[in-house]
JSON list of C-alpha atoms in Angstrom, two decimals:
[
{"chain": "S", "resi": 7, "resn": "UNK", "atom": "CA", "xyz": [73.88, 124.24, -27.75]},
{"chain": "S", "resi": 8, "resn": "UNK", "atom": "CA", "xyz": [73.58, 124.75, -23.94]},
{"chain": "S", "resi": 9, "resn": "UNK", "atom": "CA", "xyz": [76.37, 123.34, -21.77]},
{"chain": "S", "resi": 10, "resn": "UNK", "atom": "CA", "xyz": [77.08, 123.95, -18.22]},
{"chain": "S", "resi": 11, "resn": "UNK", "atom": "CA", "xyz": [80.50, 122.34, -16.64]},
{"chain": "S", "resi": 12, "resn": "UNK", "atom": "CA", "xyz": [81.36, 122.08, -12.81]},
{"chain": "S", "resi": 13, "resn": "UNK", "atom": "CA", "xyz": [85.17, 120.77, -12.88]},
{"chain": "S", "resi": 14, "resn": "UNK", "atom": "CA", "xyz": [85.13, 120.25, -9.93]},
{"chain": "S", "resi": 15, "resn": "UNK", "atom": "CA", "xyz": [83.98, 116.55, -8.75]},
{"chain": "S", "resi": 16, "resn": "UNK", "atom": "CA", "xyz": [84.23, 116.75, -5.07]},
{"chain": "S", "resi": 17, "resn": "UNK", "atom": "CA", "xyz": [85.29, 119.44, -2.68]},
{"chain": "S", "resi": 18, "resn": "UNK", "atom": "CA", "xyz": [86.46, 118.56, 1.18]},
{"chain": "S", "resi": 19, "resn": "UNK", "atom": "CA", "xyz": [86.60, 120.93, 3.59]},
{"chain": "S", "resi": 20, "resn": "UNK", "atom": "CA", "xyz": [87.26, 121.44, 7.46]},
{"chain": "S", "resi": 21, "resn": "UNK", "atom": "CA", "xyz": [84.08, 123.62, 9.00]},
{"chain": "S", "resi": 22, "resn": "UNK", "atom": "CA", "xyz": [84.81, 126.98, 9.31]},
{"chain": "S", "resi": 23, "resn": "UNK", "atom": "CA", "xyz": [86.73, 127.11, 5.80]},
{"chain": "S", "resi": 24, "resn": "UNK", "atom": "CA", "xyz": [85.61, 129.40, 2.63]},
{"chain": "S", "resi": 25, "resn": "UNK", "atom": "CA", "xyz": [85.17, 127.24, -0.14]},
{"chain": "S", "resi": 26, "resn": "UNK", "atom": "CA", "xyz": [83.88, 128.25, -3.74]},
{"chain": "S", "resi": 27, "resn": "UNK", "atom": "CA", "xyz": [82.29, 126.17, -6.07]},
{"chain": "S", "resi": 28, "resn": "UNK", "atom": "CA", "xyz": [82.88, 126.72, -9.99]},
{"chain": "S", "resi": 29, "resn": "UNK", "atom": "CA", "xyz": [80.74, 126.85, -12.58]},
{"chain": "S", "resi": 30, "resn": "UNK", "atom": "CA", "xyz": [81.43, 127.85, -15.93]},
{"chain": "S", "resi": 31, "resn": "UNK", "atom": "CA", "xyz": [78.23, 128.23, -19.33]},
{"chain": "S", "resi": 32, "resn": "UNK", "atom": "CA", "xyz": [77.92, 127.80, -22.48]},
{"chain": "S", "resi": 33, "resn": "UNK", "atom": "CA", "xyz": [74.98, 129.61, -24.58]},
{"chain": "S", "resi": 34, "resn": "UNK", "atom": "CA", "xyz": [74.94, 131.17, -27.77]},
{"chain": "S", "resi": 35, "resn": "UNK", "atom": "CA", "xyz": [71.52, 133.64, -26.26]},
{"chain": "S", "resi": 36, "resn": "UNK", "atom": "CA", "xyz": [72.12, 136.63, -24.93]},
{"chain": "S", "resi": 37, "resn": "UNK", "atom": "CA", "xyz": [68.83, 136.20, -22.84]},
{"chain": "S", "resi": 38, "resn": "UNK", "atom": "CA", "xyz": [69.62, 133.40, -20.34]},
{"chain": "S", "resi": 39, "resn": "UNK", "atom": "CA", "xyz": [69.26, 132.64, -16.98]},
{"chain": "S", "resi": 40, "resn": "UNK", "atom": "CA", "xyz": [71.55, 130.91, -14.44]},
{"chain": "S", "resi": 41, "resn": "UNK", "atom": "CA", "xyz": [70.34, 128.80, -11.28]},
{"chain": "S", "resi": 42, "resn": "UNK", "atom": "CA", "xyz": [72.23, 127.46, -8.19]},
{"chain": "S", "resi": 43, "resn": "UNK", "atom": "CA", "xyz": [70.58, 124.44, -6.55]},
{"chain": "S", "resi": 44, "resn": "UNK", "atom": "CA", "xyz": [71.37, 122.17, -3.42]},
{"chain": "S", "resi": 45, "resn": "UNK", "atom": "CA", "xyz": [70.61, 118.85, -3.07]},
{"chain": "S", "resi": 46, "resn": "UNK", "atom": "CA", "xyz": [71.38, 117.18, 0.25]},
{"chain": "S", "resi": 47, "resn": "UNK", "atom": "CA", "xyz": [71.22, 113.39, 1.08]},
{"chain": "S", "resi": 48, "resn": "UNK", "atom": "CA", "xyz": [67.32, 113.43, 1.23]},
{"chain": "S", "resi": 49, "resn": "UNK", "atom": "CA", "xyz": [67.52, 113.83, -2.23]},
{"chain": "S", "resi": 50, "resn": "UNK", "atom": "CA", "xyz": [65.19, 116.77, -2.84]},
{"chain": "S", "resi": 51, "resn": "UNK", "atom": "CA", "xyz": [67.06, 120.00, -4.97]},
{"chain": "S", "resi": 52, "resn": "UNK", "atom": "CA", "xyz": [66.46, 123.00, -2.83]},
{"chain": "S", "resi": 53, "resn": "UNK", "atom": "CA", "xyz": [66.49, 126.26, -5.27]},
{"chain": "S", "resi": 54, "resn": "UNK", "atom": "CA", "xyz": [69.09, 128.95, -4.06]},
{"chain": "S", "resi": 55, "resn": "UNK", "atom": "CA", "xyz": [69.46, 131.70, -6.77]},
{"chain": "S", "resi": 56, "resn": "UNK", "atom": "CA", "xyz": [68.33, 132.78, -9.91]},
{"chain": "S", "resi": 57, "resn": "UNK", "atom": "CA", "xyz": [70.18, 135.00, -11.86]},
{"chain": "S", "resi": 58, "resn": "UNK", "atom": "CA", "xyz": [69.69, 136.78, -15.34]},
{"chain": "S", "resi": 59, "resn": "UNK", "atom": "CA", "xyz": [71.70, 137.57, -18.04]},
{"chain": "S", "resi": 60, "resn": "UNK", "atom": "CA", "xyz": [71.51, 141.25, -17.98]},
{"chain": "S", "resi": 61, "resn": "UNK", "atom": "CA", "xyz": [72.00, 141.45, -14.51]},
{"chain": "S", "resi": 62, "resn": "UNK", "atom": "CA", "xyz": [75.90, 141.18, -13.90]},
{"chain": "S", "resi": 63, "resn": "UNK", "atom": "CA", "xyz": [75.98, 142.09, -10.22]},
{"chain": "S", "resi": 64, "resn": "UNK", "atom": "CA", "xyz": [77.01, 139.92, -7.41]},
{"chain": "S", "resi": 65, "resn": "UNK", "atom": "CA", "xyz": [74.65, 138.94, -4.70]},
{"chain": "S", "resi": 66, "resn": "UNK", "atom": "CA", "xyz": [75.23, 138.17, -1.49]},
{"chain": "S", "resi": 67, "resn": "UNK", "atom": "CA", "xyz": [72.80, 136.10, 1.26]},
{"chain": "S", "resi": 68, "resn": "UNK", "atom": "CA", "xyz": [73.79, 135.16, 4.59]},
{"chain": "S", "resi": 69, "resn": "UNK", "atom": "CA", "xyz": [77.24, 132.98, 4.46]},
{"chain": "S", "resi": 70, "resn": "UNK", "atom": "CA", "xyz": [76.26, 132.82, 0.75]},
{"chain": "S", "resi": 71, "resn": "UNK", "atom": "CA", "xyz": [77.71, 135.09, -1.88]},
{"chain": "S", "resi": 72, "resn": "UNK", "atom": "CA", "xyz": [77.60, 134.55, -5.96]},
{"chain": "S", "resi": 73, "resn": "UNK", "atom": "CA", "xyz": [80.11, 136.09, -8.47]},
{"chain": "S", "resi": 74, "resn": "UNK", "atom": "CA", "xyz": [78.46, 136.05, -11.91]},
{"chain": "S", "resi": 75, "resn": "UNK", "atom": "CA", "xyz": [81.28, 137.19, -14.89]},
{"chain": "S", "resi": 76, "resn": "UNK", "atom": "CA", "xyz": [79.91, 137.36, -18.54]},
{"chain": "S", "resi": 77, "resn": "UNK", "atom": "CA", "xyz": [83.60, 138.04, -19.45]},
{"chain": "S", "resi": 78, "resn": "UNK", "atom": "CA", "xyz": [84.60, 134.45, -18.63]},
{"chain": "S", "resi": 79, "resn": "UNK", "atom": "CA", "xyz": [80.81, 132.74, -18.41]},
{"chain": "S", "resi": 80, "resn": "UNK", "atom": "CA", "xyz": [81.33, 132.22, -15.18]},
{"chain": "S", "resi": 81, "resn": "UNK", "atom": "CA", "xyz": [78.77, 132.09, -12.13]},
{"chain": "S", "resi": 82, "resn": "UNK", "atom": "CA", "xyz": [80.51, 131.06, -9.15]},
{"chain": "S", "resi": 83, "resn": "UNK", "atom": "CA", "xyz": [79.13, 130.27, -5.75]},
{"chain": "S", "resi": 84, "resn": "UNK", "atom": "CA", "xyz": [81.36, 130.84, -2.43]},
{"chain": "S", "resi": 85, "resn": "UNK", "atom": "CA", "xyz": [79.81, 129.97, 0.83]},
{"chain": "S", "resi": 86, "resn": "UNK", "atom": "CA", "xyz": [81.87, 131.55, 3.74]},
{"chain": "S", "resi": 87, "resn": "UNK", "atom": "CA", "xyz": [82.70, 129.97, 7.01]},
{"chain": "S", "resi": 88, "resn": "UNK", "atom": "CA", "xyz": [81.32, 126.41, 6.08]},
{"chain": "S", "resi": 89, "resn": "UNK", "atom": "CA", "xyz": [79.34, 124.31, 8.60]},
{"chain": "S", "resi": 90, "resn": "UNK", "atom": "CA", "xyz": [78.40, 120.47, 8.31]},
{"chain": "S", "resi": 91, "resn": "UNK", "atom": "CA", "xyz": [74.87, 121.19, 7.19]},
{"chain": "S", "resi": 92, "resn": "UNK", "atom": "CA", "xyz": [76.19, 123.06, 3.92]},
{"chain": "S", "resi": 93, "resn": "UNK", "atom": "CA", "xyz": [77.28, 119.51, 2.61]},
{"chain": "S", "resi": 94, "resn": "UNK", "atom": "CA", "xyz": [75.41, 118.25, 0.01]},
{"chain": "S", "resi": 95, "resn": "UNK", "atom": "CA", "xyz": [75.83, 118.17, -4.49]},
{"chain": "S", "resi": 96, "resn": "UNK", "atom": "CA", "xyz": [75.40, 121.60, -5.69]},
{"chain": "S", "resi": 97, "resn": "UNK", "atom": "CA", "xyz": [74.64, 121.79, -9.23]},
{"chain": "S", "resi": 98, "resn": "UNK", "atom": "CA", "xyz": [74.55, 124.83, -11.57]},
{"chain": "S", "resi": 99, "resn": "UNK", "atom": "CA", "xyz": [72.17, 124.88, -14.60]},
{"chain": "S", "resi": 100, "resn": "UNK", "atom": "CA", "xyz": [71.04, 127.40, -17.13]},
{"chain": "S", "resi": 101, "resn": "UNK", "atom": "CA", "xyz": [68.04, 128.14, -19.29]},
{"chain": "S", "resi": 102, "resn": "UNK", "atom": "CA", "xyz": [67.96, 130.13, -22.23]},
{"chain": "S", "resi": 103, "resn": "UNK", "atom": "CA", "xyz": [65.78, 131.05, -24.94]},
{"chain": "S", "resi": 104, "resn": "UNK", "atom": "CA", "xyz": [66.64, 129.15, -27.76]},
{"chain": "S", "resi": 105, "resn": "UNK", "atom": "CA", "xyz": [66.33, 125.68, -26.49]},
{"chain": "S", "resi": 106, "resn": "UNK", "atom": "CA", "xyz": [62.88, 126.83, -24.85]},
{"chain": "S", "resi": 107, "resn": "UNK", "atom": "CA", "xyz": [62.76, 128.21, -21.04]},
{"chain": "S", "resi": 108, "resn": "UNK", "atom": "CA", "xyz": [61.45, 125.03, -19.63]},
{"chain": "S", "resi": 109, "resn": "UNK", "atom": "CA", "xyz": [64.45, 123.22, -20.27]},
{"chain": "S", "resi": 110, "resn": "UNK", "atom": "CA", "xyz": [67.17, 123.29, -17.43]},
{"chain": "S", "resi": 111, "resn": "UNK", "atom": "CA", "xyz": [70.31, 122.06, -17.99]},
{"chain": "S", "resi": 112, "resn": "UNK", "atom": "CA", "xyz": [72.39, 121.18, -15.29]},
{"chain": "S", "resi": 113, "resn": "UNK", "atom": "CA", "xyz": [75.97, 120.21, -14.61]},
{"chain": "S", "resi": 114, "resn": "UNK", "atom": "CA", "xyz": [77.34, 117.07, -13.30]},
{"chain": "S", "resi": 115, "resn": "UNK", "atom": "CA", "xyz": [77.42, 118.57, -9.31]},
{"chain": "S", "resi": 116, "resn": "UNK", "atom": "CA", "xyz": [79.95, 119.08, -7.31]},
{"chain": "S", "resi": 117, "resn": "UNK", "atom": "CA", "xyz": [79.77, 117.35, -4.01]},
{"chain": "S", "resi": 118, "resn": "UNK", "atom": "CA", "xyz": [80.96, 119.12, -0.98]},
{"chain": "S", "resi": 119, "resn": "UNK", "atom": "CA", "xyz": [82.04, 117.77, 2.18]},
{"chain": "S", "resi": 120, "resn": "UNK", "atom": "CA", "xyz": [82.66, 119.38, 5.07]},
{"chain": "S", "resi": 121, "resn": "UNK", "atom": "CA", "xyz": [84.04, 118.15, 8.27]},
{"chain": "S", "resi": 122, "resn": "UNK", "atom": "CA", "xyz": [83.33, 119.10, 11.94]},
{"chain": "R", "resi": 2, "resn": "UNK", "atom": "CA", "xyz": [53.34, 121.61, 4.27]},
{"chain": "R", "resi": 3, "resn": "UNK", "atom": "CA", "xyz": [56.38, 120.50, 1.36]},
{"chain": "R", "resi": 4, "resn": "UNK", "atom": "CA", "xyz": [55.94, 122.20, -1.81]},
{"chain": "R", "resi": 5, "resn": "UNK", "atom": "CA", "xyz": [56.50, 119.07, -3.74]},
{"chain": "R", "resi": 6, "resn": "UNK", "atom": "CA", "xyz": [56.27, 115.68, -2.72]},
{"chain": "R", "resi": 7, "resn": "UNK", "atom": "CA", "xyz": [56.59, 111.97, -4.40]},
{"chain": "R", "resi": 8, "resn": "UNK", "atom": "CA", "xyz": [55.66, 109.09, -3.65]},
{"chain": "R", "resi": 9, "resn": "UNK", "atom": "CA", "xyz": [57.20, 106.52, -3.00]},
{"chain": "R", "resi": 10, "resn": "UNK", "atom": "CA", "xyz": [60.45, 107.31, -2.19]},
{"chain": "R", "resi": 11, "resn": "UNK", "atom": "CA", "xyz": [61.81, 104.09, -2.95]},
{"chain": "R", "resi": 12, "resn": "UNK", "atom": "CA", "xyz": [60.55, 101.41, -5.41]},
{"chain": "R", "resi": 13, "resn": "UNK", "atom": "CA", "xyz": [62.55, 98.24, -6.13]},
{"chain": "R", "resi": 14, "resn": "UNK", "atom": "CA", "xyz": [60.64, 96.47, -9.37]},
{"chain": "R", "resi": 15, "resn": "UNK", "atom": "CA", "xyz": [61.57, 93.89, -11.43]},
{"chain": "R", "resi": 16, "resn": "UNK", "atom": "CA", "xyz": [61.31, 94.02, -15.30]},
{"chain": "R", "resi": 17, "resn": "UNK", "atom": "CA", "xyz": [58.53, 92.78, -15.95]},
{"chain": "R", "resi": 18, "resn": "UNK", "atom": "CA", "xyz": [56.20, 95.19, -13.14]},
{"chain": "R", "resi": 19, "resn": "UNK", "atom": "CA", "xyz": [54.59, 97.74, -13.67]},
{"chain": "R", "resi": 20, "resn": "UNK", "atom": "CA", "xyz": [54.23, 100.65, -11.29]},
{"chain": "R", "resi": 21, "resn": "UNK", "atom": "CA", "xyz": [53.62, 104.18, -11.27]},
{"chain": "R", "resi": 22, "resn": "UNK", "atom": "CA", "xyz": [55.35, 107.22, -9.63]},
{"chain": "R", "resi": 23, "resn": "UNK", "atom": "CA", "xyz": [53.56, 109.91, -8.28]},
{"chain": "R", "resi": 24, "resn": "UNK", "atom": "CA", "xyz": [54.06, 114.10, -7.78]},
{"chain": "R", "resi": 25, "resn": "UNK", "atom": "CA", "xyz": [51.96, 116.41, -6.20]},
{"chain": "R", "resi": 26, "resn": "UNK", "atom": "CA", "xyz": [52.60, 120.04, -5.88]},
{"chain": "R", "resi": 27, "resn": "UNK", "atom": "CA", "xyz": [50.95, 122.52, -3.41]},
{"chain": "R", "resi": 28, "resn": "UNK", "atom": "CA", "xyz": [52.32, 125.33, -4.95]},
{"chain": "R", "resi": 29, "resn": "UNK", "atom": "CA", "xyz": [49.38, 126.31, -7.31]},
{"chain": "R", "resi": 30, "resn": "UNK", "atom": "CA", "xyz": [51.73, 125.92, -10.65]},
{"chain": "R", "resi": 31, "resn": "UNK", "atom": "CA", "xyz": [51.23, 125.42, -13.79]},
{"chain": "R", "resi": 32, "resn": "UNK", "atom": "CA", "xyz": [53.50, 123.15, -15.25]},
{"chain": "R", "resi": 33, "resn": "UNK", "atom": "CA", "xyz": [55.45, 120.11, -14.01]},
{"chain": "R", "resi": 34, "resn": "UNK", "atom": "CA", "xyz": [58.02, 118.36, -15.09]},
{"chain": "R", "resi": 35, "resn": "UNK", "atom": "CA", "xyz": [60.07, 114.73, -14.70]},
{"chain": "R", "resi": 36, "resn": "UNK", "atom": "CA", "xyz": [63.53, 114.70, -14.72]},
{"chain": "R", "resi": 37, "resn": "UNK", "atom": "CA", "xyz": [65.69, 111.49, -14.44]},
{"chain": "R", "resi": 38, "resn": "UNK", "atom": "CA", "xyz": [69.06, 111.73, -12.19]},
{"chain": "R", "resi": 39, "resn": "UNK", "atom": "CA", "xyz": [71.48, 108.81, -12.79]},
{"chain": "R", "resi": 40, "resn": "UNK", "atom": "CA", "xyz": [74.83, 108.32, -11.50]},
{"chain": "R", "resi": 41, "resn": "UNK", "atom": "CA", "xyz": [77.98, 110.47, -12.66]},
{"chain": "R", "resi": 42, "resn": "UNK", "atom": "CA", "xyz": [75.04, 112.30, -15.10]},
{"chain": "R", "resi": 43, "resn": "UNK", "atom": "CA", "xyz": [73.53, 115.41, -15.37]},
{"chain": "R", "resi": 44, "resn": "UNK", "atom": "CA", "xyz": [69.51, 115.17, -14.50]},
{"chain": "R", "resi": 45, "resn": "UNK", "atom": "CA", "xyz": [68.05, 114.62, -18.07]},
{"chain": "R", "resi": 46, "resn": "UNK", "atom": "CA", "xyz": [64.61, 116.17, -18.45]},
{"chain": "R", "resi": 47, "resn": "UNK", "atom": "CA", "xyz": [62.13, 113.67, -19.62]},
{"chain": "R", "resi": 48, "resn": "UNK", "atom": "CA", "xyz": [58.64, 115.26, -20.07]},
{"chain": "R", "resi": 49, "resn": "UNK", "atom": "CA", "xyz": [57.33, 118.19, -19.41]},
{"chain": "R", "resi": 50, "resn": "UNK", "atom": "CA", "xyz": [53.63, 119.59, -18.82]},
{"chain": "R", "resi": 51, "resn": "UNK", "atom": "CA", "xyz": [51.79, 122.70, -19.03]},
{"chain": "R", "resi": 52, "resn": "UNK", "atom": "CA", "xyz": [48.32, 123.33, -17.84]},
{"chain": "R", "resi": 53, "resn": "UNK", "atom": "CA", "xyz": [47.76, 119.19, -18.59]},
{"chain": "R", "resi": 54, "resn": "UNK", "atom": "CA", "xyz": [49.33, 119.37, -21.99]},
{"chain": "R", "resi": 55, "resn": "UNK", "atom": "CA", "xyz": [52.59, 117.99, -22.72]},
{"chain": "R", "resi": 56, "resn": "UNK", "atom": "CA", "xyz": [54.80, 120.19, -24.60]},
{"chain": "R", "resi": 57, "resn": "UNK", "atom": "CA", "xyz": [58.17, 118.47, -24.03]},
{"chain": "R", "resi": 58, "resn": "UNK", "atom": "CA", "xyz": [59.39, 115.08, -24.41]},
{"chain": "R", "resi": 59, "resn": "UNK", "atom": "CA", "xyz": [63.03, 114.13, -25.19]},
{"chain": "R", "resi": 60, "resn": "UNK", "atom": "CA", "xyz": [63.34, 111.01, -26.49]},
{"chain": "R", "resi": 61, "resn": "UNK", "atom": "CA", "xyz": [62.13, 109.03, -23.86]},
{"chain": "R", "resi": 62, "resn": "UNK", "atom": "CA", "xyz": [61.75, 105.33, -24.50]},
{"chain": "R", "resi": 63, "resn": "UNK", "atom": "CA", "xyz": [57.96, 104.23, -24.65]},
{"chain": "R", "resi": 64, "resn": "UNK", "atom": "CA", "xyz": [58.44, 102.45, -21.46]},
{"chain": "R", "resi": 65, "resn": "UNK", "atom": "CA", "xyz": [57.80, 105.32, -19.00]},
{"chain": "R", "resi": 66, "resn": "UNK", "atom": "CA", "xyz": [54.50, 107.23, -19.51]},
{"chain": "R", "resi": 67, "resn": "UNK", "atom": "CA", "xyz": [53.50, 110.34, -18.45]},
{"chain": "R", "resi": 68, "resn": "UNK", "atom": "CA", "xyz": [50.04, 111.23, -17.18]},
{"chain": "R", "resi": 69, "resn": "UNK", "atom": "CA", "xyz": [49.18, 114.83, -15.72]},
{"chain": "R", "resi": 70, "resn": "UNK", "atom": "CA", "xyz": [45.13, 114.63, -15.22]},
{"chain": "R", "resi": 71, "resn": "UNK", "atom": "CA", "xyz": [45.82, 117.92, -13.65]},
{"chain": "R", "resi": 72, "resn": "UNK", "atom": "CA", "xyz": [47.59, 120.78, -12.70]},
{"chain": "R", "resi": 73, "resn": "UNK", "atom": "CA", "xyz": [48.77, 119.54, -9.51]},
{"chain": "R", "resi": 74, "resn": "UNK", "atom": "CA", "xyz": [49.23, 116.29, -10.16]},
{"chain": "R", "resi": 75, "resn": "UNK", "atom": "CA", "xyz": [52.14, 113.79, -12.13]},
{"chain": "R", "resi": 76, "resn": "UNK", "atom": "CA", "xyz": [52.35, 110.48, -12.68]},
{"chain": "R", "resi": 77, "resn": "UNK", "atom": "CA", "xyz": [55.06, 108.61, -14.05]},
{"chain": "R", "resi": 78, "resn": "UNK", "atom": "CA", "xyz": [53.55, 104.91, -15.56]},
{"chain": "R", "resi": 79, "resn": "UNK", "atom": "CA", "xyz": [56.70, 101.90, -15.56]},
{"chain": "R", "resi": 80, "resn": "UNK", "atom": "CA", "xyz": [56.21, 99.00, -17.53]},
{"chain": "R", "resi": 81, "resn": "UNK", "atom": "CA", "xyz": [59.10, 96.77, -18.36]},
{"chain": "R", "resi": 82, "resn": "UNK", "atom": "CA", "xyz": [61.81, 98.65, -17.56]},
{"chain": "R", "resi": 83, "resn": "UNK", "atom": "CA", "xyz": [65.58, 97.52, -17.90]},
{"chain": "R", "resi": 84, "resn": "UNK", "atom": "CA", "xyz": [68.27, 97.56, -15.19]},
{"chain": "R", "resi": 85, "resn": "UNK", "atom": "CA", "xyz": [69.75, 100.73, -16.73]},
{"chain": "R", "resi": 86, "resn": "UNK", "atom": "CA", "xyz": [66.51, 102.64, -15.54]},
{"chain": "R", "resi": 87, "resn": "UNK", "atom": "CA", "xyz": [67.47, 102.45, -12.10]},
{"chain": "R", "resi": 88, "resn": "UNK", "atom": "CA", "xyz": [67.84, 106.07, -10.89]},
{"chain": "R", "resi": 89, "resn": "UNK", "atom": "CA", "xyz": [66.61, 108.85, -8.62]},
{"chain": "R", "resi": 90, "resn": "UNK", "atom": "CA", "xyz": [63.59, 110.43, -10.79]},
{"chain": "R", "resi": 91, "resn": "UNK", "atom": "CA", "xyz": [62.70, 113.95, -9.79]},
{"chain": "R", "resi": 92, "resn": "UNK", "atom": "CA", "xyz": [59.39, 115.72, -10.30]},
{"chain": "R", "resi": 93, "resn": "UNK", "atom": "CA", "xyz": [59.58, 119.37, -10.39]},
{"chain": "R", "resi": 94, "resn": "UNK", "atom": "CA", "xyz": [57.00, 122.14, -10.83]},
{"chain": "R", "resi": 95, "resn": "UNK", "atom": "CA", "xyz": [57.14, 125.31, -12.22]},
{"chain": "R", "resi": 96, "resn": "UNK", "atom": "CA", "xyz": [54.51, 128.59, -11.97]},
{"chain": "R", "resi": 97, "resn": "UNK", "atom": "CA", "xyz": [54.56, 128.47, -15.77]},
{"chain": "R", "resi": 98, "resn": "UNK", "atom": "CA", "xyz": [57.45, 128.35, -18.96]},
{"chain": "R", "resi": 99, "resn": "UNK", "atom": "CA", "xyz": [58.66, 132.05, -18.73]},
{"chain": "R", "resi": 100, "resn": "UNK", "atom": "CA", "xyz": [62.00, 132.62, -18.47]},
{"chain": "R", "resi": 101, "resn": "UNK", "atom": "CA", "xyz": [61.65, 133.83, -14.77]},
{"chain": "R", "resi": 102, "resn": "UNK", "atom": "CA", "xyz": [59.66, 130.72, -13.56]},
{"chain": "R", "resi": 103, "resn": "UNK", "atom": "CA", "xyz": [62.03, 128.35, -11.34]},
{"chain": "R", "resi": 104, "resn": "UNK", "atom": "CA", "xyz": [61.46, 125.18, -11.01]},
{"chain": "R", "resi": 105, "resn": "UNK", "atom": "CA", "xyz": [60.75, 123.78, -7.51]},
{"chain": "R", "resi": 106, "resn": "UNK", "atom": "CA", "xyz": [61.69, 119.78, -6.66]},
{"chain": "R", "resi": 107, "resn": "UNK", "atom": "CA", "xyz": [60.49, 117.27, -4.48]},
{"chain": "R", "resi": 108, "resn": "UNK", "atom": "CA", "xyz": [62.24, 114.59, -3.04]},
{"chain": "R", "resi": 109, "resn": "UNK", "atom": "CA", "xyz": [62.76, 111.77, -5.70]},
{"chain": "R", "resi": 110, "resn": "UNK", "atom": "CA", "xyz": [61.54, 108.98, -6.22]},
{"chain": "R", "resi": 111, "resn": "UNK", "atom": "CA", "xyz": [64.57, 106.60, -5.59]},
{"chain": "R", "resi": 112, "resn": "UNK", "atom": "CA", "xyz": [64.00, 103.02, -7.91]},
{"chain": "R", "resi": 113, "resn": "UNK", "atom": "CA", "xyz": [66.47, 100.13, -8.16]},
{"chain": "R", "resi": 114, "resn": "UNK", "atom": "CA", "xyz": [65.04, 97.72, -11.32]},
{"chain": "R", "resi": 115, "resn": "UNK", "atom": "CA", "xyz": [66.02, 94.25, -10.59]}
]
């Protein structure tokens, strides 16, 4: 079975801070692929990154950076120097070929706060 | 213009209303999808549709009912619904089911069932 877990509930930060966000997968595939998505108060989930399973190297956009680690099944998401518009529930989620690509399964979120 | 949108964006119903949600994507995809989001829970994906056939449905009780007359288009059908079924539901849309097709949102639908 598929299973993605982000431990961490909520995250509060000052602006300015680094803060990473943790995600850690579950999948018995070996073809998968991992998302990042953002969902502010308005409610809609803005896509971020797609990553697959054969592709192990970290990517970097703007304040944005992703560190994706097979070892641990791990595909963490750091945003550098925070600002008040970065808060919103983040949630991770995976697809893989077993259970069918159309079927995304997320995490619970984590909700980030960050403060002026 | 938004990729995906919903309307409405709020619905308060009692139990014994019916209403219907509805997606539209501008996006040109081929398959769309209904996900519900309820508090403390990971988004559960209901149905899901591809080129107007349905090829996903998990379990859903008979109460919500999916219509997609076409590719760009979703409807969600509510009839007696139960307090529990209060929850942000989120259409999404998809270029097709490969593995490299992401799934694009709109805004929820936010509904409070009295």
């Amino acid at each position: 079975a598929q299973k993605v877990t982000q431990a961490q509930t909520e995250i509060s930060v000052v602006e300015k801070e680094d803060v990473t966000l943790d995600c850690v997968y579950e999948t018995r595939d070996t073809t998968y692929y991992l998302f990042w998505y953002k969902q502010p108060p308005s409610g809609e989930l803005v896509f971020l990154i797609r990553r697959n399973s054969f592709d192990e190297q970290n990517e970097i956009s703007g304040r944005y950076s992703w560190n994706f680690q097979k070892s641990t099944s791990s595909f963490n998401f750091t945003i550098t120097a925070s600002q008040v518009v970065d808060s919103a529930v983040y949630f991770c989620a995976l697809k893989a070929e077993n259970t069918g690509f159309q079927k995304l399964v997320f995490g619970t979120g984590t909700r980030l706060l960050v403060s002026p | 213009e938004t990729g995906v949108t919903q309307t409405p964006r709020h619905l308060v119903m009692g139990m014994t209303n019916k209403k219907s949600l509805k997606c539209e994507q501008h996006l040109g995809h081929n398959a769309m999808y209904w996900y519900k989001q309820s508090a403390k829970k990971p988004l559960e994906l209901m149905f899901v549709y591809s080129l107007e056939e349905r090829v996903e449905n998990n379990s859903v009780p008979s109460r919500f009912s999916p219509e997609c007359p076409n590719s760009s288009h979703l409807f969600l059908h509510l009839h007696t619904l139960q307090p529990e079924d209060s929850a942000l539901y989120l259409c999404a849309s998809s270029r097709g089911l490969a593995e490299t097709d992401t799934q694009y949102f709109g805004p929820g639908t936010r509904l409070t069932v009295l």
